[in-house]
PDB file of C-alpha atoms in Angstrom:
ATOM      1  CA  UNK A   1       0.000   0.000   0.000  1.00  0.00           C
ATOM      2  CA  UNK A   2       1.327   3.454  -0.761  1.00  0.00           C
ATOM      3  CA  UNK A   3       2.064   6.105   1.841  1.00  0.00           C
ATOM      4  CA  UNK A   4      -1.094   8.178   1.151  1.00  0.00           C
ATOM      5  CA  UNK A   5      -3.313   5.130   1.554  1.00  0.00           C
ATOM      6  CA  UNK A   6      -1.569   4.249   4.820  1.00  0.00           C
ATOM      7  CA  UNK A   7      -2.108   7.785   6.067  1.00  0.00           C
ATOM      8  CA  UNK A   8      -5.789   7.728   5.096  1.00  0.00           C
ATOM      9  CA  UNK A   9      -6.256   4.424   6.925  1.00  0.00           C
ATOM     10  CA  UNK A  10      -4.449   5.800   9.987  1.00  0.00           C
ATOM     11  CA  UNK A  11      -6.693   8.905   9.955  1.00  0.00           C
ATOM     12  CA  UNK A  12      -9.766   6.670   9.756  1.00  0.00           C
ATOM     13  CA  UNK A  13      -8.531   4.533  12.633  1.00  0.00           C
ATOM     14  CA  UNK A  14      -7.865   7.634  14.733  1.00  0.00           C
ATOM     15  CA  UNK A  15     -11.368   8.963  13.979  1.00  0.00           C
ATOM     16  CA  UNK A  16     -12.864   5.580  14.930  1.00  0.00           C
ATOM     17  CA  UNK A  17     -10.832   5.521  18.144  1.00  0.00           C
ATOM     18  CA  UNK A  18     -12.122   9.029  18.907  1.00  0.00           C
ATOM     19  CA  UNK A  19     -15.707   7.735  18.605  1.00  0.00           C
ATOM     20  CA  UNK A  20     -14.998   4.825  20.948  1.00  0.00           C
ATOM     21  CA  UNK A  21     -13.275   7.018  23.535  1.00  0.00           C
ATOM     22  CA  UNK A  22     -15.860   9.813  23.324  1.00  0.00           C
ATOM     23  CA  UNK A  23     -18.989   7.700  23.243  1.00  0.00           C
ATOM     24  CA  UNK A  24     -18.259   4.433  24.974  1.00  0.00           C
ATOM     25  CA  UNK A  25     -15.238   4.898  27.228  1.00  0.00           C
ATOM     26  CA  UNK A  26     -16.086   8.176  28.892  1.00  0.00           C
ATOM     27  CA  UNK A  27     -17.464   9.057  32.274  1.00  0.00           C
ATOM     28  CA  UNK A  28     -20.110  11.749  32.596  1.00  0.00           C
ATOM     29  CA  UNK A  29     -20.402  13.539  35.911  1.00  0.00           C
ATOM     30  CA  UNK A  30     -23.307  15.853  35.186  1.00  0.00           C
ATOM     31  CA  UNK A  31     -22.132  18.390  32.610  1.00  0.00           C
ATOM     32  CA  UNK A  32     -18.507  17.323  33.059  1.00  0.00           C
ATOM     33  CA  UNK A  33     -17.345  14.571  30.724  1.00  0.00           C
ATOM     34  CA  UNK A  34     -14.153  12.752  31.609  1.00  0.00           C
ATOM     35  CA  UNK A  35     -12.675  11.203  28.521  1.00  0.00           C
ATOM     36  CA  UNK A  36      -9.422  10.744  26.674  1.00  0.00           C
ATOM     37  CA  UNK A  37     -11.134  11.335  23.338  1.00  0.00           C
ATOM     38  CA  UNK A  38      -8.549  13.960  22.416  1.00  0.00           C
ATOM     39  CA  UNK A  39      -5.759  11.370  22.346  1.00  0.00           C
ATOM     40  CA  UNK A  40      -6.357  10.093  18.782  1.00  0.00           C
ATOM     41  CA  UNK A  41      -6.719  13.665  17.503  1.00  0.00           C
ATOM     42  CA  UNK A  42      -3.460  14.701  19.153  1.00  0.00           C
ATOM     43  CA  UNK A  43      -1.715  11.547  18.004  1.00  0.00           C
ATOM     44  CA  UNK A  44      -2.821  11.895  14.379  1.00  0.00           C
ATOM     45  CA  UNK A  45      -1.988  15.597  14.307  1.00  0.00           C
ATOM     46  CA  UNK A  46       1.475  15.041  15.748  1.00  0.00           C
ATOM     47  CA  UNK A  47       2.188  12.144  13.395  1.00  0.00           C
ATOM     48  CA  UNK A  48       0.803  13.538  10.149  1.00  0.00           C
ATOM     49  CA  UNK A  49       0.255  17.278  10.562  1.00  0.00           C
ATOM     50  CA  UNK A  50      -2.461  19.901  10.893  1.00  0.00           C
ATOM     51  CA  UNK A  51      -4.715  18.830   8.007  1.00  0.00           C
ATOM     52  CA  UNK A  52      -4.887  15.261   9.277  1.00  0.00           C
ATOM     53  CA  UNK A  53      -5.572  16.498  12.828  1.00  0.00           C
ATOM     54  CA  UNK A  54      -8.381  18.689  11.523  1.00  0.00           C
ATOM     55  CA  UNK A  55      -9.909  15.821   9.515  1.00  0.00           C
ATOM     56  CA  UNK A  56      -9.669  13.382  12.426  1.00  0.00           C
ATOM     57  CA  UNK A  57     -11.405  15.883  14.713  1.00  0.00           C
ATOM     58  CA  UNK A  58     -14.154  16.657  12.188  1.00  0.00           C
ATOM     59  CA  UNK A  59     -14.876  13.091  11.118  1.00  0.00           C
ATOM     60  CA  UNK A  60     -14.503  11.638  14.599  1.00  0.00           C
ATOM     61  CA  UNK A  61     -16.855  14.165  16.144  1.00  0.00           C
ATOM     62  CA  UNK A  62     -19.409  13.873  13.336  1.00  0.00           C
ATOM     63  CA  UNK A  63     -19.500  10.094  13.743  1.00  0.00           C
ATOM     64  CA  UNK A  64     -19.730  10.484  17.499  1.00  0.00           C
ATOM     65  CA  UNK A  65     -22.681  12.869  17.051  1.00  0.00           C
ATOM     66  CA  UNK A  66     -24.395  10.501  14.610  1.00  0.00           C
ATOM     67  CA  UNK A  67     -23.963   7.473  16.865  1.00  0.00           C
ATOM     68  CA  UNK A  68     -24.559   9.295  20.146  1.00  0.00           C
ATOM     69  CA  UNK A  69     -27.754  10.236  21.922  1.00  0.00           C
ATOM     70  CA  UNK A  70     -28.013  13.698  20.341  1.00  0.00           C
ATOM     71  CA  UNK A  71     -27.858  12.849  16.648  1.00  0.00           C
ATOM     72  CA  UNK A  72     -27.541  15.589  14.069  1.00  0.00           C
ATOM     73  CA  UNK A  73     -29.015  18.976  14.860  1.00  0.00           C
ATOM     74  CA  UNK A  74     -28.704  22.584  13.800  1.00  0.00           C
ATOM     75  CA  UNK A  75     -25.715  23.001  16.112  1.00  0.00           C
ATOM     76  CA  UNK A  76     -23.807  19.887  14.993  1.00  0.00           C
ATOM     77  CA  UNK A  77     -21.359  21.943  12.877  1.00  0.00           C
ATOM     78  CA  UNK A  78     -20.614  24.072  15.944  1.00  0.00           C
ATOM     79  CA  UNK A  79     -19.913  20.973  18.059  1.00  0.00           C
ATOM     80  CA  UNK A  80     -17.509  19.750  15.378  1.00  0.00           C
ATOM     81  CA  UNK A  81     -15.361  22.908  15.616  1.00  0.00           C
ATOM     82  CA  UNK A  82     -13.545  22.308  18.950  1.00  0.00           C
ATOM     83  CA  UNK A  83     -12.085  18.875  18.095  1.00  0.00           C
ATOM     84  CA  UNK A  84     -11.266  20.025  14.560  1.00  0.00           C
ATOM     85  CA  UNK A  85      -9.397  23.075  15.865  1.00  0.00           C
ATOM     86  CA  UNK A  86      -7.672  20.941  18.491  1.00  0.00           C
ATOM     87  CA  UNK A  87      -6.315  18.776  15.685  1.00  0.00           C
ATOM     88  CA  UNK A  88      -5.369  21.733  13.505  1.00  0.00           C
ATOM     89  CA  UNK A  89      -3.578  23.630  16.287  1.00  0.00           C
ATOM     90  CA  UNK A  90      -1.797  20.521  17.546  1.00  0.00           C
ATOM     91  CA  UNK A  91      -0.576  19.750  14.038  1.00  0.00           C
ATOM     92  CA  UNK A  92       0.684  23.302  13.626  1.00  0.00           C
ATOM     93  CA  UNK A  93       2.443  23.073  16.982  1.00  0.00           C
ATOM     94  CA  UNK A  94       4.087  19.752  16.048  1.00  0.00           C
ATOM     95  CA  UNK A  95       5.149  21.131  12.691  1.00  0.00           C
ATOM     96  CA  UNK A  96       6.770  24.165  14.301  1.00  0.00           C
ATOM     97  CA  UNK A  97       8.293  22.574  17.415  1.00  0.00           C
ATOM     98  CA  UNK A  98       9.226  19.182  16.021  1.00  0.00           C
ATOM     99  CA  UNK A  99       7.432  15.934  16.475  1.00  0.00           C
ATOM    100  CA  UNK A 100       9.795  14.458  19.055  1.00  0.00           C
ATOM    101  CA  UNK A 101       8.784  15.827  22.428  1.00  0.00           C
ATOM    102  CA  UNK A 102       9.478  14.855  26.013  1.00  0.00           C
ATOM    103  CA  UNK A 103       6.740  14.793  28.648  1.00  0.00           C
ATOM    104  CA  UNK A 104       7.944  17.918  30.506  1.00  0.00           C
ATOM    105  CA  UNK A 105       8.174  19.940  27.278  1.00  0.00           C
ATOM    106  CA  UNK A 106       4.782  18.710  26.101  1.00  0.00           C
ATOM    107  CA  UNK A 107       2.788  19.504  29.260  1.00  0.00           C
ATOM    108  CA  UNK A 108       2.373  23.267  28.787  1.00  0.00           C
ATOM    109  CA  UNK A 109       1.422  23.076  25.090  1.00  0.00           C
ATOM    110  CA  UNK A 110      -1.090  20.300  25.896  1.00  0.00           C
ATOM    111  CA  UNK A 111      -2.544  22.394  28.714  1.00  0.00           C
ATOM    112  CA  UNK A 112      -2.909  25.439  26.463  1.00  0.00           C
ATOM    113  CA  UNK A 113      -4.437  23.401  23.629  1.00  0.00           C
ATOM    114  CA  UNK A 114      -6.912  21.719  25.971  1.00  0.00           C
ATOM    115  CA  UNK A 115      -7.819  25.025  27.628  1.00  0.00           C
ATOM    116  CA  UNK A 116      -8.504  26.521  24.194  1.00  0.00           C
ATOM    117  CA  UNK A 117     -10.617  23.465  23.353  1.00  0.00           C
ATOM    118  CA  UNK A 118     -12.606  23.813  26.584  1.00  0.00           C
ATOM    119  CA  UNK A 119     -13.097  27.542  26.028  1.00  0.00           C
ATOM    120  CA  UNK A 120     -14.418  26.951  22.517  1.00  0.00           C
ATOM    121  CA  UNK A 121     -16.596  24.052  23.700  1.00  0.00           C
ATOM    122  CA  UNK A 122     -18.044  26.289  26.407  1.00  0.00           C
ATOM    123  CA  UNK A 123     -18.873  28.880  23.747  1.00  0.00           C
ATOM    124  CA  UNK A 124     -20.554  26.192  21.647  1.00  0.00           C
ATOM    125  CA  UNK A 125     -22.499  25.051  24.703  1.00  0.00           C
ATOM    126  CA  UNK A 126     -23.688  28.635  25.228  1.00  0.00           C
ATOM    127  CA  UNK A 127     -24.727  28.872  21.549  1.00  0.00           C
ATOM    128  CA  UNK A 128     -26.556  25.551  21.834  1.00  0.00           C
ATOM    129  CA  UNK A 129     -28.415  26.909  24.863  1.00  0.00           C
ATOM    130  CA  UNK A 130     -29.457  29.959  22.856  1.00  0.00           C
ATOM    131  CA  UNK A 131     -30.661  27.926  19.880  1.00  0.00           C
ATOM    132  CA  UNK A 132     -32.587  25.353  21.909  1.00  0.00           C
ATOM    133  CA  UNK A 133     -33.711  27.667  24.730  1.00  0.00           C
ATOM    134  CA  UNK A 134     -32.311  25.983  27.792  1.00  0.00           C
ATOM    135  CA  UNK A 135     -30.482  27.649  30.663  1.00  0.00           C
ATOM    136  CA  UNK A 136     -26.730  28.031  30.351  1.00  0.00           C
ATOM    137  CA  UNK A 137     -26.633  29.136  34.004  1.00  0.00           C
ATOM    138  CA  UNK A 138     -27.064  25.521  35.105  1.00  0.00           C
ATOM    139  CA  UNK A 139     -23.742  24.667  33.407  1.00  0.00           C
ATOM    140  CA  UNK A 140     -21.774  27.761  34.399  1.00  0.00           C
ATOM    141  CA  UNK A 141     -20.716  26.512  37.877  1.00  0.00           C
ATOM    142  CA  UNK A 142     -19.075  23.473  36.295  1.00  0.00           C
ATOM    143  CA  UNK A 143     -16.840  25.386  33.904  1.00  0.00           C
ATOM    144  CA  UNK A 144     -14.019  25.619  36.464  1.00  0.00           C
ATOM    145  CA  UNK A 145     -14.116  21.842  36.914  1.00  0.00           C
ATOM    146  CA  UNK A 146     -13.779  21.379  33.176  1.00  0.00           C
ATOM    147  CA  UNK A 147     -10.514  23.335  33.276  1.00  0.00           C
ATOM    148  CA  UNK A 148      -9.347  21.253  36.247  1.00  0.00           C
ATOM    149  CA  UNK A 149     -10.036  18.148  34.148  1.00  0.00           C
ATOM    150  CA  UNK A 150      -7.893  19.747  31.405  1.00  0.00           C
ATOM    151  CA  UNK A 151      -4.916  19.902  33.770  1.00  0.00           C
ATOM    152  CA  UNK A 152      -5.296  16.188  34.521  1.00  0.00           C
ATOM    153  CA  UNK A 153      -5.690  15.339  30.833  1.00  0.00           C
ATOM    154  CA  UNK A 154      -2.639  17.461  29.947  1.00  0.00           C
ATOM    155  CA  UNK A 155      -0.554  15.440  32.397  1.00  0.00           C
ATOM    156  CA  UNK A 156      -1.870  12.155  30.968  1.00  0.00           C
ATOM    157  CA  UNK A 157      -1.368  13.235  27.353  1.00  0.00           C
ATOM    158  CA  UNK A 158       2.130  14.586  28.060  1.00  0.00           C
ATOM    159  CA  UNK A 159       3.092  11.259  29.613  1.00  0.00           C
ATOM    160  CA  UNK A 160       1.411   8.991  27.056  1.00  0.00           C
ATOM    161  CA  UNK A 161       2.087  10.763  23.746  1.00  0.00           C
ATOM    162  CA  UNK A 162       5.924  10.662  23.611  1.00  0.00           C
ATOM    163  CA  UNK A 163       6.264   6.865  23.962  1.00  0.00           C
ATOM    164  CA  UNK A 164       3.284   6.285  21.665  1.00  0.00           C
ATOM    165  CA  UNK A 165       4.712   8.567  18.982  1.00  0.00           C
ATOM    166  CA  UNK A 166       8.133   6.941  19.283  1.00  0.00           C
ATOM    167  CA  UNK A 167       6.679   3.442  18.966  1.00  0.00           C
ATOM    168  CA  UNK A 168       4.497   4.365  15.991  1.00  0.00           C
ATOM    169  CA  UNK A 169       7.360   6.055  14.175  1.00  0.00           C
ATOM    170  CA  UNK A 170       9.593   3.051  14.770  1.00  0.00           C
ATOM    171  CA  UNK A 171       6.854   0.767  13.434  1.00  0.00           C
ATOM    172  CA  UNK A 172       6.404   3.006  10.386  1.00  0.00           C
ATOM    173  CA  UNK A 173      10.076   2.607   9.463  1.00  0.00           C
ATOM    174  CA  UNK A 174       9.963  -1.185   9.450  1.00  0.00           C
TER     175      UNK A 174
END
C-alpha cells in the first residue's frame, strides 16, 4: 500500500478511536465529561500534521454525534469545531516545534491546547443553549471543573504521547 493510503487508513482509525473514547469509554459527571477522546486527535496531528488532525477531529466528532444520543441537529457543525481546531492547532504546533517531544516539554502546550478546546466548547455550549432555549446558568458553575479536568488530561497526554509517537514512528520505518 502506498504512503497516502496508509495515512488515510491511519486517519480513519484515529477517527474511529475518537468515537470509541468519546462515546463508549467516557465518564459523565453531570455536565462534566471525563474522557481521553482527544488522544487520537493529538496523536494523528502530531504524526501527520495539521490537516490530518483537523480531519480526524471533524470526522470523529461527526460520527460520534451521529452514533450518540443527540444525533444531528442545527448546532452539529458548531460541536464539530472544537475537536477540529484541536487537531489543527496541535498539528501546527508539532510542525513548528518538532514531532519528538518529552513529557515535561509537552505539558504546557497540551494544557494550552486543551484550555482553548474547553473555552471553545463552552462557547458552543452557550450557543446551543441559545438555539434550543435551555439555561446556560445551570452549566456555568461546572466550567471551572472542566478546566481542572484539562490539567489532569494534559498530564496524561504529556506522559502517554511521547512513547506512543516513538513506537508508531519506529513501526512506520519497518
